mmCIF file of C-alpha atoms in Angstrom:
data_model
loop_
_atom_site.group_PDB
_atom_site.id
_atom_site.type_symbol
_atom_site.label_atom_id
_atom_site.label_comp_id
_atom_site.label_asym_id
_atom_site.label_seq_id
_atom_site.Cartn_x
_atom_site.Cartn_y
_atom_site.Cartn_z
ATOM 1 C CA UNK A 13 -5.847 2.217 13.563
ATOM 2 C CA UNK A 14 -2.417 1.876 12.013
ATOM 3 C CA UNK A 15 -0.973 2.345 8.548
ATOM 4 C CA UNK A 16 0.860 -0.625 7.043
ATOM 5 C CA UNK A 17 3.123 -0.089 4.052
ATOM 6 C CA UNK A 18 4.155 -2.807 1.617
ATOM 7 C CA UNK A 19 7.652 -1.412 1.765
ATOM 8 C CA UNK A 20 9.765 -3.198 -0.816
ATOM 9 C CA UNK A 21 8.640 -1.116 -3.777
ATOM 10 C CA UNK A 22 6.747 1.757 -2.236
ATOM 11 C CA UNK A 23 7.818 5.216 -3.387
ATOM 12 C CA UNK A 24 5.557 6.949 -0.823
ATOM 13 C CA UNK A 25 6.910 5.829 2.542
ATOM 14 C CA UNK A 26 7.921 9.326 3.629
ATOM 15 C CA UNK A 27 4.641 10.832 2.463
ATOM 16 C CA UNK A 28 2.650 8.226 4.396
ATOM 17 C CA UNK A 29 4.739 8.822 7.512
ATOM 18 C CA UNK A 30 4.183 12.578 7.232
ATOM 19 C CA UNK A 31 0.413 12.139 7.011
ATOM 20 C CA UNK A 32 0.415 9.611 9.869
ATOM 21 C CA UNK A 33 2.288 12.073 12.087
ATOM 22 C CA UNK A 34 -0.475 14.655 11.579
ATOM 23 C CA UNK A 35 -2.966 12.224 13.131
ATOM 24 C CA UNK A 36 -0.621 10.436 15.559
ATOM 25 C CA UNK A 37 -1.193 7.113 13.754
ATOM 26 C CA UNK A 38 1.424 4.359 14.038
ATOM 27 C CA UNK A 39 3.095 3.189 10.816
ATOM 28 C CA UNK A 40 4.424 -0.321 10.160
ATOM 29 C CA UNK A 41 6.656 -0.757 7.132
ATOM 30 C CA UNK A 42 6.883 -4.409 6.128
ATOM 31 C CA UNK A 43 9.895 -5.141 3.954
ATOM 32 C CA UNK A 44 12.332 -7.864 3.033
ATOM 33 C CA UNK A 45 15.494 -8.258 5.067
ATOM 34 C CA UNK A 46 17.268 -7.614 1.734
ATOM 35 C CA UNK A 47 16.165 -3.966 2.093
ATOM 36 C CA UNK A 48 17.569 -3.562 5.609
ATOM 37 C CA UNK A 49 17.933 0.007 6.814
ATOM 38 C CA UNK A 50 18.361 1.596 10.200
ATOM 39 C CA UNK A 51 15.265 2.145 12.302
ATOM 40 C CA UNK A 52 13.835 5.638 11.720
ATOM 41 C CA UNK A 53 14.153 8.075 14.577
ATOM 42 C CA UNK A 54 10.393 8.293 14.948
ATOM 43 C CA UNK A 55 8.466 6.536 17.721
ATOM 44 C CA UNK A 56 5.420 6.141 15.446
ATOM 45 C CA UNK A 57 7.339 4.148 12.807
ATOM 46 C CA UNK A 58 8.308 0.486 13.025
ATOM 47 C CA UNK A 59 10.084 -1.491 10.336
ATOM 48 C CA UNK A 60 9.043 -5.136 10.279
ATOM 49 C CA UNK A 61 11.464 -7.367 8.362
ATOM 50 C CA UNK A 62 10.561 -10.619 6.639
ATOM 51 C CA UNK A 63 12.734 -13.240 4.968
ATOM 52 C CA UNK A 64 13.297 -13.041 1.241
ATOM 53 C CA UNK A 65 10.815 -15.025 -0.769
ATOM 54 C CA UNK A 66 7.774 -14.653 -2.938
ATOM 55 C CA UNK A 67 4.890 -13.061 -1.074
ATOM 56 C CA UNK A 68 6.649 -13.126 2.333
ATOM 57 C CA UNK A 69 5.843 -9.462 2.938
ATOM 58 C CA UNK A 70 2.265 -9.958 1.712
ATOM 59 C CA UNK A 71 1.599 -12.791 4.164
ATOM 60 C CA UNK A 72 3.059 -10.756 7.011
ATOM 61 C CA UNK A 73 1.011 -7.687 6.114
ATOM 62 C CA UNK A 74 -2.137 -9.796 6.008
ATOM 63 C CA UNK A 75 -1.298 -11.235 9.424
ATOM 64 C CA UNK A 76 -0.565 -7.811 10.964
ATOM 65 C CA UNK A 77 -3.622 -6.043 9.551
ATOM 66 C CA UNK A 78 -6.582 -5.457 11.843
ATOM 67 C CA UNK A 79 -10.084 -4.247 11.053
ATOM 68 C CA UNK A 80 -9.999 -0.549 10.176
ATOM 69 C CA UNK A 81 -6.273 -0.323 9.386
ATOM 70 C CA UNK A 82 -4.983 1.397 6.247
ATOM 71 C CA UNK A 83 -2.693 -0.576 3.938
ATOM 72 C CA UNK A 84 -0.592 0.949 1.170
ATOM 73 C CA UNK A 85 0.301 -1.543 -1.549
ATOM 74 C CA UNK A 86 0.585 -1.821 -5.298
ATOM 75 C CA UNK A 87 -0.097 -5.576 -5.126
ATOM 76 C CA UNK A 88 -3.613 -6.281 -6.416
ATOM 77 C CA UNK A 89 -3.645 -9.780 -4.948
ATOM 78 C CA UNK A 90 -2.827 -8.532 -1.469
ATOM 79 C CA UNK A 91 -5.358 -5.726 -1.848
ATOM 80 C CA UNK A 92 -8.083 -8.223 -2.760
ATOM 81 C CA UNK A 93 -7.364 -10.246 0.383
ATOM 82 C CA UNK A 94 -7.492 -7.191 2.635
ATOM 83 C CA UNK A 95 -10.636 -5.464 1.370
ATOM 84 C CA UNK A 96 -12.857 -7.167 3.947
ATOM 85 C CA UNK A 97 -10.907 -5.843 6.900
ATOM 86 C CA UNK A 98 -8.918 -2.770 5.884
ATOM 87 C CA UNK A 99 -8.871 0.328 3.752
ATOM 88 C CA UNK A 100 -6.397 -0.317 0.949
ATOM 89 C CA UNK A 101 -4.771 2.360 -1.202
ATOM 90 C CA UNK A 102 -2.264 2.199 -4.060
ATOM 91 C CA UNK A 103 0.753 4.502 -4.047
ATOM 92 C CA UNK A 104 -0.862 6.307 -6.998
ATOM 93 C CA UNK A 105 -3.544 7.481 -4.536
ATOM 94 C CA UNK A 106 -6.361 5.300 -5.812
ATOM 95 C CA UNK A 107 -8.271 3.380 -3.198
ATOM 96 C CA UNK A 108 -9.057 -0.247 -3.959
ATOM 97 C CA UNK A 109 -12.733 -1.209 -3.844
ATOM 98 C CA UNK A 110 -14.620 -4.501 -3.937
ATOM 99 C CA UNK A 111 -16.429 -3.484 -7.129
ATOM 100 C CA UNK A 112 -13.194 -2.839 -9.094
ATOM 101 C CA UNK A 113 -10.680 -5.378 -7.770
ATOM 102 C CA UNK A 114 -11.816 -8.157 -10.144
ATOM 103 C CA UNK A 115 -11.053 -5.943 -13.143
ATOM 104 C CA UNK A 116 -7.588 -5.131 -11.784
ATOM 105 C CA UNK A 117 -6.833 -8.801 -11.135
ATOM 106 C CA UNK A 118 -7.988 -9.724 -14.633
ATOM 107 C CA UNK A 119 -5.792 -7.030 -16.181
ATOM 108 C CA UNK A 120 -2.823 -8.318 -14.161
ATOM 109 C CA UNK A 121 -3.487 -11.873 -15.354
ATOM 110 C CA UNK A 122 -3.777 -10.835 -19.015
ATOM 111 C CA UNK A 123 -0.569 -8.789 -18.809
ATOM 112 C CA UNK A 124 1.243 -11.739 -17.261
ATOM 113 C CA UNK A 125 0.021 -14.007 -20.089
ATOM 114 C CA UNK A 126 1.361 -11.531 -22.654
ATOM 115 C CA UNK A 127 4.748 -11.362 -20.925
ATOM 116 C CA UNK A 128 4.936 -15.166 -20.886
ATOM 117 C CA UNK A 129 4.351 -15.130 -24.659
ATOM 118 C CA UNK A 130 7.355 -12.825 -24.983
ATOM 119 C CA UNK A 131 5.417 -9.614 -25.487
ATOM 120 C CA UNK A 132 6.789 -6.766 -23.488
ATOM 121 C CA UNK A 133 4.401 -4.453 -21.746
ATOM 122 C CA UNK A 134 5.199 -0.916 -20.736
ATOM 123 C CA UNK A 135 6.532 -0.437 -17.255
ATOM 124 C CA UNK A 136 5.231 2.253 -14.963
ATOM 125 C CA UNK A 137 6.056 5.844 -15.820
ATOM 126 C CA UNK A 138 8.398 7.830 -13.618
ATOM 127 C CA UNK A 139 6.895 8.749 -10.251
ATOM 128 C CA UNK A 140 6.802 12.547 -10.002
ATOM 129 C CA UNK A 141 6.380 15.129 -7.256
ATOM 130 C CA UNK A 142 2.870 15.701 -8.585
ATOM 131 C CA UNK A 143 2.174 11.972 -8.021
ATOM 132 C CA UNK A 144 3.532 12.235 -4.458
ATOM 133 C CA UNK A 145 1.353 15.258 -3.757
ATOM 134 C CA UNK A 146 -1.729 13.504 -5.140
ATOM 135 C CA UNK A 147 -1.057 10.413 -2.991
ATOM 136 C CA UNK A 148 -0.572 12.575 0.109
ATOM 137 C CA UNK A 149 -3.857 14.374 -0.538
ATOM 138 C CA UNK A 150 -5.750 11.111 -1.125
ATOM 139 C CA UNK A 151 -4.315 9.437 1.989
ATOM 140 C CA UNK A 152 -5.196 12.513 4.029
ATOM 141 C CA UNK A 153 -8.783 12.436 2.709
ATOM 142 C CA UNK A 154 -9.061 8.695 3.408
ATOM 143 C CA UNK A 155 -7.936 9.115 7.013
ATOM 144 C CA UNK A 156 -10.296 12.062 7.511
ATOM 145 C CA UNK A 157 -13.161 9.917 6.173
ATOM 146 C CA UNK A 158 -12.240 7.010 8.462
ATOM 147 C CA UNK A 159 -12.002 9.272 11.518
ATOM 148 C CA UNK A 160 -15.349 10.878 10.684
ATOM 149 C CA UNK A 161 -16.976 7.443 10.255
ATOM 150 C CA UNK A 162 -15.515 6.247 13.567
ATOM 151 C CA UNK A 163 -16.950 9.263 15.400
ATOM 152 C CA UNK A 164 -20.481 8.470 14.244
#
């Protein structure tokens, strides 16, 4: 098992790395070359760079994901593609599920239609320490559940 992070917009990279270290799980951060940073001084963490372009990171994440991996993304489209082979969680701590992904994709489509008409939708609210703590707790519970399932 590894944890893959859709890194371009993720506010929870450090939290995910901290949880992964508790379980000795490798972390792969997939991000655009435009967000280049030095390699972290952590043998469990790898940064995988992709060229700039729409969905470049998504395609790479899909390619790198194996059955049973955990993926952290806010991209509903990517989440929908991964649900058959990975556990997928949003940085707000909510796990994506097959029975709710269609609703999320529909909401995304309707919001996009409104923006194209010139209507402005609210952006996300500020990400707080409480949000970080909630994500950390949810990721920890998800990994515990996966490990328990794998033992059985």
